[in-house]
Coordinates of C-alpha atoms in Angstrom, one line a residue:
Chain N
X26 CA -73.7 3.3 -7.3
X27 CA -74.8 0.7 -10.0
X28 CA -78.4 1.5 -9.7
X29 CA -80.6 2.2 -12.6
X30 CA -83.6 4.1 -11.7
X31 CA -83.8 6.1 -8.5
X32 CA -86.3 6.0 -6.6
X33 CA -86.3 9.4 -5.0
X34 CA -85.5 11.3 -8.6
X35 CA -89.2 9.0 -9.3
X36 CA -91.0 10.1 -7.0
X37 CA -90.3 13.4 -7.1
X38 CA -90.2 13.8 -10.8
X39 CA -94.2 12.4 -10.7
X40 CA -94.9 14.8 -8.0
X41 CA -93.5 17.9 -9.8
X42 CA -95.0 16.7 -13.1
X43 CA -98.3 16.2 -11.7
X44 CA -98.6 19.3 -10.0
X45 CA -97.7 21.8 -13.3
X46 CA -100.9 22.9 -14.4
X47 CA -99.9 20.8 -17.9
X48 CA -101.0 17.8 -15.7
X49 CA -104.4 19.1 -16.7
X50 CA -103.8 19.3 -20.3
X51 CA -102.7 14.8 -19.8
X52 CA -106.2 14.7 -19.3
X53 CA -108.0 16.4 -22.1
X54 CA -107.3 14.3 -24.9
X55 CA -107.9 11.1 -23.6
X56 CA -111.0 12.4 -21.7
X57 CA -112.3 13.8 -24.9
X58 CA -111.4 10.0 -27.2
X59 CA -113.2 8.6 -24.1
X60 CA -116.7 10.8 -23.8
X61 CA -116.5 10.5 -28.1
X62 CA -116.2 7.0 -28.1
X63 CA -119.5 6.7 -25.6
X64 CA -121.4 8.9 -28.2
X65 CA -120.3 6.5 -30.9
X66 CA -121.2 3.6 -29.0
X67 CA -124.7 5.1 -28.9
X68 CA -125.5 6.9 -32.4
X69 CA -123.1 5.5 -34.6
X70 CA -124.5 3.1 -37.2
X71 CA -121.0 1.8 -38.6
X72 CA -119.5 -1.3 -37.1
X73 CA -116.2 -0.4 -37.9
X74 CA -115.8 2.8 -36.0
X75 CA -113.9 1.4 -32.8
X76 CA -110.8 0.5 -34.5
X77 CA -110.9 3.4 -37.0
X78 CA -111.6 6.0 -34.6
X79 CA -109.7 4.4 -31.7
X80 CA -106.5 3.1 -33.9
X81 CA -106.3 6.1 -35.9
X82 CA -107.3 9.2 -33.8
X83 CA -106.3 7.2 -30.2
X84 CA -102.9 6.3 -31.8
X85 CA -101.5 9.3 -33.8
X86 CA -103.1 12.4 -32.0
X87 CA -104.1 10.7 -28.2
X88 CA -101.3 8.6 -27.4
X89 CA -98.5 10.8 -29.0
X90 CA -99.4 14.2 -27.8
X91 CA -100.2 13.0 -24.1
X92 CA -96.4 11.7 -24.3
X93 CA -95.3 14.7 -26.1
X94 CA -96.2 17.0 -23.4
X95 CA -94.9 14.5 -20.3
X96 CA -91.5 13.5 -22.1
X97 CA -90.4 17.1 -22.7
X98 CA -91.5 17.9 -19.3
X99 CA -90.3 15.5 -16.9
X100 CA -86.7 16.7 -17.9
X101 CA -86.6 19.3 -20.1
X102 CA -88.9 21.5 -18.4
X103 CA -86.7 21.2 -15.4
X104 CA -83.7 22.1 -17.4
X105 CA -85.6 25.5 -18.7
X106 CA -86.9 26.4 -15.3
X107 CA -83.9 25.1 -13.7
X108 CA -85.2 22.9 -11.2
X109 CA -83.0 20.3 -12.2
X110 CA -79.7 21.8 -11.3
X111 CA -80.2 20.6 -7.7
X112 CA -80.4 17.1 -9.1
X113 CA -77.8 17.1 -11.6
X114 CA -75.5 18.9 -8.6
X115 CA -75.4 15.6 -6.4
X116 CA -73.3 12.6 -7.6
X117 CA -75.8 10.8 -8.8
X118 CA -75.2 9.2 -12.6
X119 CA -76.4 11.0 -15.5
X120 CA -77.6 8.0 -17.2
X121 CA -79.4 7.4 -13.9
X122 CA -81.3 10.5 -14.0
X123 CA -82.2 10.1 -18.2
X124 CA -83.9 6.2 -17.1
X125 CA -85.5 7.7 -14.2
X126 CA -87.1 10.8 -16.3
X127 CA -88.4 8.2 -19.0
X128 CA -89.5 5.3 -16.3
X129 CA -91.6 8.6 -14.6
X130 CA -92.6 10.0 -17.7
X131 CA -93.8 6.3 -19.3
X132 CA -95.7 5.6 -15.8
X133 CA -97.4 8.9 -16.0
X134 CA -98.4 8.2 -20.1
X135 CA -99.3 5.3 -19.3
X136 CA -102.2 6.2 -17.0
X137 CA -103.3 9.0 -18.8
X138 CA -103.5 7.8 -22.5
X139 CA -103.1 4.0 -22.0
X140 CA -105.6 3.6 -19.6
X141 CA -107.7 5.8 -21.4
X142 CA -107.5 3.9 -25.0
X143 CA -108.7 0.7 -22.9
X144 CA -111.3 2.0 -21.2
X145 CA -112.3 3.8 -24.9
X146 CA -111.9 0.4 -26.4
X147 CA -114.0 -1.2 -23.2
X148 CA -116.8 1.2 -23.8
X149 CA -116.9 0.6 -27.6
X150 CA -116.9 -3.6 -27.6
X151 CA -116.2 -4.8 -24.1
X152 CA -113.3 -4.7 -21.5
X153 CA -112.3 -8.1 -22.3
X154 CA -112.8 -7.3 -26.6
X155 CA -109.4 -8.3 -28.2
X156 CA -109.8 -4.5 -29.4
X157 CA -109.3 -3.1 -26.0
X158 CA -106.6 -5.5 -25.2
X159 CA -104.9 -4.6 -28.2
X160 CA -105.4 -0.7 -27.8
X161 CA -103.7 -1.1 -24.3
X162 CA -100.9 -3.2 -25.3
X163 CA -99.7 -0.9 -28.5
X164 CA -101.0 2.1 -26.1
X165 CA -98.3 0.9 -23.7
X166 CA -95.4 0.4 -25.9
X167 CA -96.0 3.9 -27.6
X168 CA -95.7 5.3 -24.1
X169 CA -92.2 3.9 -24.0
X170 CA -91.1 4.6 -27.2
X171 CA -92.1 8.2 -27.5
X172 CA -91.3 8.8 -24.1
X173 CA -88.0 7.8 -24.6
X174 CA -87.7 9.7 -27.9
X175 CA -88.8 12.8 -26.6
X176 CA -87.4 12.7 -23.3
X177 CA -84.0 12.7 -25.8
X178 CA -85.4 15.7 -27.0
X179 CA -85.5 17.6 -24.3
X180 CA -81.9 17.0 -23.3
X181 CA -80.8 17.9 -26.6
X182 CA -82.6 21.0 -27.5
X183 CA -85.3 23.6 -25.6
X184 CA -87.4 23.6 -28.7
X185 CA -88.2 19.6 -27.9
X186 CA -91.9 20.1 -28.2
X187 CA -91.5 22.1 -31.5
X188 CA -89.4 19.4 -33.0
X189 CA -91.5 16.7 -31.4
X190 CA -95.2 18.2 -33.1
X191 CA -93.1 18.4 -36.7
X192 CA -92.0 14.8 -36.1
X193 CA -95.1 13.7 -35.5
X194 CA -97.1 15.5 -38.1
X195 CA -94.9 15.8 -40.9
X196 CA -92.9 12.5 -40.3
X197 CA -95.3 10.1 -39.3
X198 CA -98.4 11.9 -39.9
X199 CA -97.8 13.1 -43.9
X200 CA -94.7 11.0 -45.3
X201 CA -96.0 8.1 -42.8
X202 CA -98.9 7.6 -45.5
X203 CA -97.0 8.4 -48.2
X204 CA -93.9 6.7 -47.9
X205 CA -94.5 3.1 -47.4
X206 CA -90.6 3.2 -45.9
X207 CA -90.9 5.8 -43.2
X208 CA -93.4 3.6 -41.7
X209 CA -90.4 1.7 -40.3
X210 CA -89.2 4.6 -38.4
X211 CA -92.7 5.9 -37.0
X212 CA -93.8 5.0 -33.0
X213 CA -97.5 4.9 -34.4
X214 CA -96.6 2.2 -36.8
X215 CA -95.0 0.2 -34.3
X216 CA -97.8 1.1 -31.5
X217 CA -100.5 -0.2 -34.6
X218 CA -98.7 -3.9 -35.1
X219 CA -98.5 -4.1 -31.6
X220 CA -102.3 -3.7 -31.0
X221 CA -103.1 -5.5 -34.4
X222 CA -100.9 -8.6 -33.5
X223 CA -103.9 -8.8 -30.4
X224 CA -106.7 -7.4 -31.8
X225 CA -106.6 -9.2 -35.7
X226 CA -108.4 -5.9 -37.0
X227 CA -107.9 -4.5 -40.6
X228 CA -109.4 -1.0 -39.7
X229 CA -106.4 -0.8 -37.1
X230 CA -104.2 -0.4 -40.9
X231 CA -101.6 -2.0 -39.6
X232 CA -98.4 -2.6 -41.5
X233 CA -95.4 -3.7 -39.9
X234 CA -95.6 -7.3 -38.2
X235 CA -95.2 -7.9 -34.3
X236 CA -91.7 -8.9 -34.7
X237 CA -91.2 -5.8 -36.9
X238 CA -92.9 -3.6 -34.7
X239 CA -91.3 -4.7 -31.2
X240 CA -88.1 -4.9 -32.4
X241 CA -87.7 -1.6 -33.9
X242 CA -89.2 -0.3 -30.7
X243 CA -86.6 -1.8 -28.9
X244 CA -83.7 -0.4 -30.9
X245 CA -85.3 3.1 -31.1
X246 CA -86.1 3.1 -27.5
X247 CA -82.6 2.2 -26.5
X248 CA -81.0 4.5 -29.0
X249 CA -82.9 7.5 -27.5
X250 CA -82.1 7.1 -24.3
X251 CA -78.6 6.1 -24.6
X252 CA -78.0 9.3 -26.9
X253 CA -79.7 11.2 -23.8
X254 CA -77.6 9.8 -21.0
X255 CA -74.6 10.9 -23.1
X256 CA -75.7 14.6 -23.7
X257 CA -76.8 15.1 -20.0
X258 CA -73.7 13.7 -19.4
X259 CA -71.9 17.0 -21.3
X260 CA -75.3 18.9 -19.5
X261 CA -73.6 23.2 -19.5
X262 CA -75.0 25.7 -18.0
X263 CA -74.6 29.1 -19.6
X264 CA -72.2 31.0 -17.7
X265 CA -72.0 34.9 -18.0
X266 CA -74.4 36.7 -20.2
X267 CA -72.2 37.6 -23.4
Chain L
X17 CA -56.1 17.6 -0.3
X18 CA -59.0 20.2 -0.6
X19 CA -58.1 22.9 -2.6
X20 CA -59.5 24.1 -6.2
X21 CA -56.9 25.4 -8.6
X22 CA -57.2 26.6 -12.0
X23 CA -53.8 26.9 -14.6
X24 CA -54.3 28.9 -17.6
X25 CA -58.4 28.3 -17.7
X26 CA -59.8 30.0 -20.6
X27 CA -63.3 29.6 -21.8
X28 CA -64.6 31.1 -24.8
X29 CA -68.0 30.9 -26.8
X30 CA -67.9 30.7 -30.5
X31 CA -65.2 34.1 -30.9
X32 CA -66.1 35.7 -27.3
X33 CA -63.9 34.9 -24.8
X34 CA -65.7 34.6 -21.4
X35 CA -62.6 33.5 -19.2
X36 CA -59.3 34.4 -19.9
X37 CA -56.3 33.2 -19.0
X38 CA -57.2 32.4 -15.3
X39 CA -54.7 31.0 -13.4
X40 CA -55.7 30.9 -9.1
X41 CA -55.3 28.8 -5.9
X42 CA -58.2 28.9 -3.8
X43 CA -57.3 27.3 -0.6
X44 CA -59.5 26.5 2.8
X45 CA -60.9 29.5 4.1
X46 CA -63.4 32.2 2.4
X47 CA -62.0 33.3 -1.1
X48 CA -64.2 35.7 -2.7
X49 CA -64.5 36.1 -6.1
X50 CA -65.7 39.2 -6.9
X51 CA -66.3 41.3 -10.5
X52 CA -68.3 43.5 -12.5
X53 CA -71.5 41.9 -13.9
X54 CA -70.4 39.5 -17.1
X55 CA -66.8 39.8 -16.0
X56 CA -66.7 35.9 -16.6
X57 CA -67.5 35.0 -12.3
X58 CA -70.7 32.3 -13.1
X59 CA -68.2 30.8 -16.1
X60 CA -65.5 30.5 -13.4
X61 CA -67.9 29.2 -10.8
X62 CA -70.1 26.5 -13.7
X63 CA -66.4 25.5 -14.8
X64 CA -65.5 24.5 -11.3
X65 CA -69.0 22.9 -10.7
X66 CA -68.6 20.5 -13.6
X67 CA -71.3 21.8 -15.2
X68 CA -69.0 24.0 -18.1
X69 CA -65.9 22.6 -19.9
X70 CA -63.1 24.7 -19.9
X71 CA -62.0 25.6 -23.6
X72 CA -58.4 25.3 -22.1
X73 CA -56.5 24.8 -19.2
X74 CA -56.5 22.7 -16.3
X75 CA -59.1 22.8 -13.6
X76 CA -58.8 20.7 -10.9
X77 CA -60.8 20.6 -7.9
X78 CA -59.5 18.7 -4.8
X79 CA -57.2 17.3 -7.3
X80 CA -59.4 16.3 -10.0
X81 CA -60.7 18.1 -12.9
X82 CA -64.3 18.4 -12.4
X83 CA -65.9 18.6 -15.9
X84 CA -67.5 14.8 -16.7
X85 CA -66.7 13.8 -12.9
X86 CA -70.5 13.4 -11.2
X87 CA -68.9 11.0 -8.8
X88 CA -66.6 14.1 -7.8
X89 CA -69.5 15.7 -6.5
X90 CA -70.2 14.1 -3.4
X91 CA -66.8 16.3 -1.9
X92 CA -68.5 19.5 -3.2
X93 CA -71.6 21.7 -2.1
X94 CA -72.7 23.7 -4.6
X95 CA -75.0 26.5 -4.7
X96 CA -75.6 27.8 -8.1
X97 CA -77.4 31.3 -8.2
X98 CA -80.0 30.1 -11.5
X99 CA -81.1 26.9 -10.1
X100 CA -84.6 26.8 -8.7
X101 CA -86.2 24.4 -6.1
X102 CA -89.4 22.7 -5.4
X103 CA -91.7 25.0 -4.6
X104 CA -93.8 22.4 -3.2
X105 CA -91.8 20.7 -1.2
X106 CA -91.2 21.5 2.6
X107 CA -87.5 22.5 3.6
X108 CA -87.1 19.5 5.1
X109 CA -88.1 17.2 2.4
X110 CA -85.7 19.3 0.0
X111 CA -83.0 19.0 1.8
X112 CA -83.5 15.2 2.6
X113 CA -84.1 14.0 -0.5
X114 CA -80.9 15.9 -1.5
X115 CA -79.1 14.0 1.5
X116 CA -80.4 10.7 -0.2
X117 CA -79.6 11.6 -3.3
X118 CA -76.1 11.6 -1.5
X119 CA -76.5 7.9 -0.1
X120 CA -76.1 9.3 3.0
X121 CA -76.6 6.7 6.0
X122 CA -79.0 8.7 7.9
X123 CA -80.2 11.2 5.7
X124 CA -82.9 12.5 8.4
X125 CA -80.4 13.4 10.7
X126 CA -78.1 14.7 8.2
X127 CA -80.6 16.7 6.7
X128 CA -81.9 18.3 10.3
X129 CA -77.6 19.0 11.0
X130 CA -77.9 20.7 7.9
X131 CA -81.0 23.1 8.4
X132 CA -79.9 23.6 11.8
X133 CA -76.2 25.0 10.6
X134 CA -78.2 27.7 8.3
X135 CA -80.6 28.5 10.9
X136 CA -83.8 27.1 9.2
X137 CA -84.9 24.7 11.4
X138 CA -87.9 26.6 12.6
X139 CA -89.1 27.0 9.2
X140 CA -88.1 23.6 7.6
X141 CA -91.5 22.5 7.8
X142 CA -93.0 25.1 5.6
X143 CA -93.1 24.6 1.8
X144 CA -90.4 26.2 0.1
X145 CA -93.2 28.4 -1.5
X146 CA -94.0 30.6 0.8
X147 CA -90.2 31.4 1.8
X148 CA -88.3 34.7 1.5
X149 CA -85.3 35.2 -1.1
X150 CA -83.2 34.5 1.9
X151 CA -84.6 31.4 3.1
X152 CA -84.4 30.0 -0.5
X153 CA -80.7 30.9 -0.2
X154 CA -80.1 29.7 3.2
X155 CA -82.3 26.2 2.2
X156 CA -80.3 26.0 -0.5
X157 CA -77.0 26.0 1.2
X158 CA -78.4 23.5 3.5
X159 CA -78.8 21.2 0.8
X160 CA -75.6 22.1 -0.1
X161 CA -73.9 21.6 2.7
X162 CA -76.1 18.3 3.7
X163 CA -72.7 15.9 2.9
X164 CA -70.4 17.9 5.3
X165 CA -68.8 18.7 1.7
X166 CA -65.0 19.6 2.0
X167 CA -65.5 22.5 -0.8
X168 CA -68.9 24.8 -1.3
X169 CA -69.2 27.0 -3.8
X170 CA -71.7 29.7 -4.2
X171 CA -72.2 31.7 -7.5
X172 CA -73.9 34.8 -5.6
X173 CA -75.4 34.1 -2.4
X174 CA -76.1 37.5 -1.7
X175 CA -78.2 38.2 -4.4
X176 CA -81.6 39.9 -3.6
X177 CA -80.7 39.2 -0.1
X178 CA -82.0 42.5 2.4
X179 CA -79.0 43.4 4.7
X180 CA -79.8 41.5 7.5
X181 CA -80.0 38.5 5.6
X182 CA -76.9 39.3 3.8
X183 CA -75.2 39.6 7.8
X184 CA -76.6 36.2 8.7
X185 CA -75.1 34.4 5.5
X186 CA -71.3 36.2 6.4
X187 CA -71.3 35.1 9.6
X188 CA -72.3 31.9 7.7
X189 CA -69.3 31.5 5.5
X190 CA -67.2 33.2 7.7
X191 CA -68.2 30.0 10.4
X192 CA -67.4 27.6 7.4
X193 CA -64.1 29.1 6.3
X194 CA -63.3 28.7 10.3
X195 CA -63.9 25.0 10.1
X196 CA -61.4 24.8 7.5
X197 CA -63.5 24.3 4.1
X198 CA -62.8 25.9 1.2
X199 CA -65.5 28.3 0.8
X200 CA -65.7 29.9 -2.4
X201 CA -68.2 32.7 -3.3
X202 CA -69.0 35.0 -6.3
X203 CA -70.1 38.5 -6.2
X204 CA -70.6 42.0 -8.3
X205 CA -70.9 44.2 -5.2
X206 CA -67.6 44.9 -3.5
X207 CA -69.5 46.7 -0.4
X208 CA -71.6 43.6 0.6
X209 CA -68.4 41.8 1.3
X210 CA -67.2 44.1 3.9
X211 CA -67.4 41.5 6.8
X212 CA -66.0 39.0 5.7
X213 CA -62.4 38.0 6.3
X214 CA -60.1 36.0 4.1
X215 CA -58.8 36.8 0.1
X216 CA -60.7 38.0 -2.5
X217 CA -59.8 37.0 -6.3
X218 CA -60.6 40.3 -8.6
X219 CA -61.9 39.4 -12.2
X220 CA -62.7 42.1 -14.8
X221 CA -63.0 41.3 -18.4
X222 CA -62.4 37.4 -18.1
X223 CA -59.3 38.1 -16.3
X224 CA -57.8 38.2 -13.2
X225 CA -57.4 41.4 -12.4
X226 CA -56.2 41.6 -8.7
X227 CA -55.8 39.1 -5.5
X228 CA -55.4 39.5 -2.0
X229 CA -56.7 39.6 1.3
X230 CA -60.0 41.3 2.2
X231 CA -58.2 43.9 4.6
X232 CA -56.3 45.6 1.9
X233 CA -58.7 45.4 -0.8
X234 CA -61.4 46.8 1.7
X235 CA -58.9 49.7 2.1
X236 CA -58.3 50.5 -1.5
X237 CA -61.7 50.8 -2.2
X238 CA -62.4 52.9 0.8
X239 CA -59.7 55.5 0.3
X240 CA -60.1 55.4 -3.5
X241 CA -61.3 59.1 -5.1
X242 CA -64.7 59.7 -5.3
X243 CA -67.2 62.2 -6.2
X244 CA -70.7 62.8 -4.3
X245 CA -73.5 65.2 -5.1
X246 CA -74.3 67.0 -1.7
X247 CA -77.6 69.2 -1.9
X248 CA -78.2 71.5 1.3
X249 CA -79.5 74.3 3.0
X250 CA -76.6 76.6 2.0
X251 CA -74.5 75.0 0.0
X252 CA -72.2 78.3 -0.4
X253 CA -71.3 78.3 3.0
X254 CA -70.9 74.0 2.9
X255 CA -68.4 74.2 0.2
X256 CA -66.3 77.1 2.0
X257 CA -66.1 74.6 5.0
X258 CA -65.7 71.5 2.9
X259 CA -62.4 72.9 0.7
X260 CA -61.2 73.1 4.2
X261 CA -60.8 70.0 5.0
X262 CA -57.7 67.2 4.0
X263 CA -60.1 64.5 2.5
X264 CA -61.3 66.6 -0.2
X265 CA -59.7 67.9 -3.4
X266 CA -62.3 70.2 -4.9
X267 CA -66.2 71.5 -4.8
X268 CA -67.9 72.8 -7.7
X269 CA -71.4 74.8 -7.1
X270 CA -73.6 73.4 -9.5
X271 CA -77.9 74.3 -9.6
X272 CA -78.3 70.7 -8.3
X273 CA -76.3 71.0 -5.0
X274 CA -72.1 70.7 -4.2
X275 CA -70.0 68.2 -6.5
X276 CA -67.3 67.4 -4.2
X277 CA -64.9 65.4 -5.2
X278 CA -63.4 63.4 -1.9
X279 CA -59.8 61.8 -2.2
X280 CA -60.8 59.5 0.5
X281 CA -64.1 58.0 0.6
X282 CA -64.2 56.4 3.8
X283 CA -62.9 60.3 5.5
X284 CA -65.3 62.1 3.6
X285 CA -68.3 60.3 4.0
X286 CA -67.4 60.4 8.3
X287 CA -66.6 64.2 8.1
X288 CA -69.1 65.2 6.2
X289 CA -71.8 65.4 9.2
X290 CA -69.8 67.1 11.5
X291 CA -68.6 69.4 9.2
X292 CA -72.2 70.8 8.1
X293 CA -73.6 70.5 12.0
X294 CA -70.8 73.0 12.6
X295 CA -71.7 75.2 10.2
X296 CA -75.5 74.7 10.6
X297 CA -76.3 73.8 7.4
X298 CA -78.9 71.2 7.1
X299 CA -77.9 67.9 4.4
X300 CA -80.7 67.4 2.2
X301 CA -78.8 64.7 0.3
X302 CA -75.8 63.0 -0.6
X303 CA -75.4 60.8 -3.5
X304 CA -71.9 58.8 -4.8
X305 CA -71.7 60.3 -8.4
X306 CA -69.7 57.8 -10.2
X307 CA -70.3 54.5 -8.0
X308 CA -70.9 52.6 -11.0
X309 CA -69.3 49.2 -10.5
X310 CA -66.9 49.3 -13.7
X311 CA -65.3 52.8 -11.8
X312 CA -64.5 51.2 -9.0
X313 CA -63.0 47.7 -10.4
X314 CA -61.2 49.7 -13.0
X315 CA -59.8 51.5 -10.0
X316 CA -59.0 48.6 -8.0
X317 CA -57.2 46.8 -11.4
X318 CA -55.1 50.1 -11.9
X319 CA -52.5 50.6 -9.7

């Protein structure tokens, strides 16, 4: 019983995920950076649109939101609709089920709004730019991060996607360009240093360092999902109504 | 040693207290635990799943306490009335992926034993979708049952089941409680119980309020007082006939038909046919007056 991810609780967490009609809702925002970045690419006069557009709408509306709506739903979705009371009624670990939630929920980010920031970046300057390498590498890690993050969401509360919007609006969107300090506690940052650290672009406004930037992501990444193993672990249903 | 026991389990949120006091054996066999609605049955029921800590007490099931115990759930099937499955998955998938979920060796095979004990197999191919109320039950006690569990608990199994459904699932759990599992069920209608056979653990207000075996329970309610609305033809000449008889203590004419009160429902209600056929006077209706389900727990908990 010392496995870490399970492969059924994988596969059938992408299948149930995939097949909510939110599956749809994955693909608007990267479909939309993608068809706006192909109009750029033909009208736009500016050189410095790719990383501008791409780094600042790709990484705190694109990336975030896609993950948003897939952390709080590989999990907490089946908590609300109760789905997940068949899973969390075999004897499989708890912390099991929390890595296996955030390895489906990062896979499923990952080819919605990674992909789709490369192949933005491809169409802007070329699938082999450093831009579009860049935009895929931070694209990747702020899969994992915010997946992690929200997926801990989820557990903890049934307003996750509430909480999650305020974080990322209020936290990293306003006090993130405010507060030179919160920037060491906000995914995009790290997501930005990441992508910069390959791409060597100022538009990107970078400000933490690859070090910096990975290993904060580590930590928070860790954190999150540690903290959700332990409150699944204390997972209640609500008995009578009283 | 399969048995679930509970000493002195209370369970209270913030200053309500859902379960109080509870103190019960529940051996092998069918034990049903039955109770008004928000009598404190599903807190019971989540408590023994694991899946609700006990504020105090000691809950134990086959002698561990179950609350932060997953590993303890491979000896128990568990059939919780909220939980929701799949819809797009076929029977069969459901209840193989639950069987591997289990590490089961085989799961296939133990999946197919499973489906065939609830009667499912001919309909394990279809998605779990397009099934009935009662095939979602049934499917889910397959899955519950998938690991030849010692233990199965079911927090209402009979819920929006139709009464042939409802048959099929007693002769279910009656089966089980043969094989010598501990069958546990919850339920807030005392009349859908009536076939089966084993003890019944009474709970009204977060307590237990009464224990015993089916037999004698199924006797108290059935000879308990009762009062029925009877409309007929000619109801002047019904009640004349009705005073008559031994299992009734009075009949008031009202404008909507006969109140009758019966001091023994089961007599009444198999008299009353006769009785009007010999007077020929036609029954237009006969309705229990007071059958809410508090009246006939707070009956039961009297005595």
């Amino acid at each position: 019983m010392s496995e870490v991810i399970n492969p059924v609780v994988l596969r059938l967490t992408i299948r149930a995920t995939m097949g909510r009609k939110r599956a749809l809702i994955f693909a608007i925002a990267p479909v939309i950076m993608i068809g706006v970045s192909a109009l750029l690419k033909l009208a736009a006069k500016s050189p410095v649109w790719p990383p501008e557009f791409l780094g600042v709408f790709g990484f705190t509306v694109v990336v975030p939101l896609t993950a948003l709506i897939i952390g709080t739903s590989v999990l907490g979705a089946e908590i609300d609709d109760s789905s997940a009371i068949s899973l969390l009624a075999t004897p499989i670990r708890r912390s099991t089920v929390v890595l296996t939630k955030f390895v489906a929920a990062t896979i499923i980010t990952v080819i919605f709004a990674a992909v789709g920031e490369f192949l933005a970046g491809a169409i802007a300057t070329g699938p082999g730019s450093k831009l579009a390498i860049g935009l895929l590498a931070g694209a990747v890690a702020a899969s994992v991060v915010y997946n992690a993050l929200f997926v801990m969401l989820s557990v903890i509360t049934s307003r996750a996607i509430a909480i999650g919007l305020l974080y990322l609006l209020v936290w990293e969107g306003l006090l993130g360009s405010l507060v030179g300090g919160v920037r060491l506690l906000s995914v995009d940052q790290y997501a930005l240093g990441i992508a910069n650290s390959v791409a060597h672009e100022s538009q990107l406004k970078a400000h933490l360092t690859l070090g910096t930037a990975i290993g904060m992501g580590v930590v928070v990444t860790c954190l999150a999902l540690v903290f959700a193993a332990v409150r699944l672990r204390s997972f209640s249903l609500k008995g009578d109504a009283v | 040693m399969s048995s679930i026991e509970l000493r002195q389990v209370s369970r209270w949120y913030g200053n309500v207290v859902a379960v109080n006091d509870v103190t019960m054996t529940i051996g092998p066999g069918v034990t049903g635990l039955l109770g008004p609605n928000g009598a404190g049955k599903s807190t019971i029921v989540h408590m023994i799943a694991g899946m609700l800590e006990p504020s105090r007490g000691e809950l134990t099931v086959a002698g561990e306490p179950s609350w932060h115990n997953t590993p303890l759930l491979s000896k128990i099937g568990l059939v919780l009335d909220k939980d929701t499955v799949y819809t797009f998955l076929s029977g069969t998938d459901f209840v193989t992926a639950i069987a591997k979920l289990h590490k089961l060796p085989v799961p296939a095979a133990a999946a197919r034993r499973a489906i065939a004990i609830v009667e499912m197999a001919e309909f394990a191919n279809r998605r779990i979708g397009t099934y009935s109320k009662g095939m979602v039950q049934r499917i889910k006690v397959a899955a519950a049952l998938v690991h030849d569990p010692e233990i199965i608990v079911l927090d209402e199994p009979f819920n929006g089941m139709d009464p042939r459904q409802r048959l099929q699932m007693m002769e279910l759990l009656n089966r089980m409680g043969a094989e010598g599992r501990v069958i546990l069920f919850s339920s807030h209608i005392l009349e859908e119980v009536e076939r089966l056979s084993g003890t019944i653990q009474v709970i009204v207000g977060g307590r237990l309020a009464a224990s015993g075996d089916f037999r004698a329970i199924r006797r108290l309610m059935t000879s308990r007082p009762h009062v029925f609305v009877v409309r007929s033809s000619d109801d002047r000449v019904l009640a004349k006939a009705l005073i008559a008889r031994q299992a009734v203590t009075g009949v008031d004419v009202t404008p909507r038909g006969l109140q009758v009160r019966a001091a023994d429902y089961g007599t009444f209600t198999r008299e009353l046919a006769g009785v009007s056929r010999d007077e020929g006077v036609r029954l237009r209706e006969l309705l229990p007056a007071d059958e809410s389900l508090e009246s006939v727990f707070s009956y039961l908990v009297a005595p």
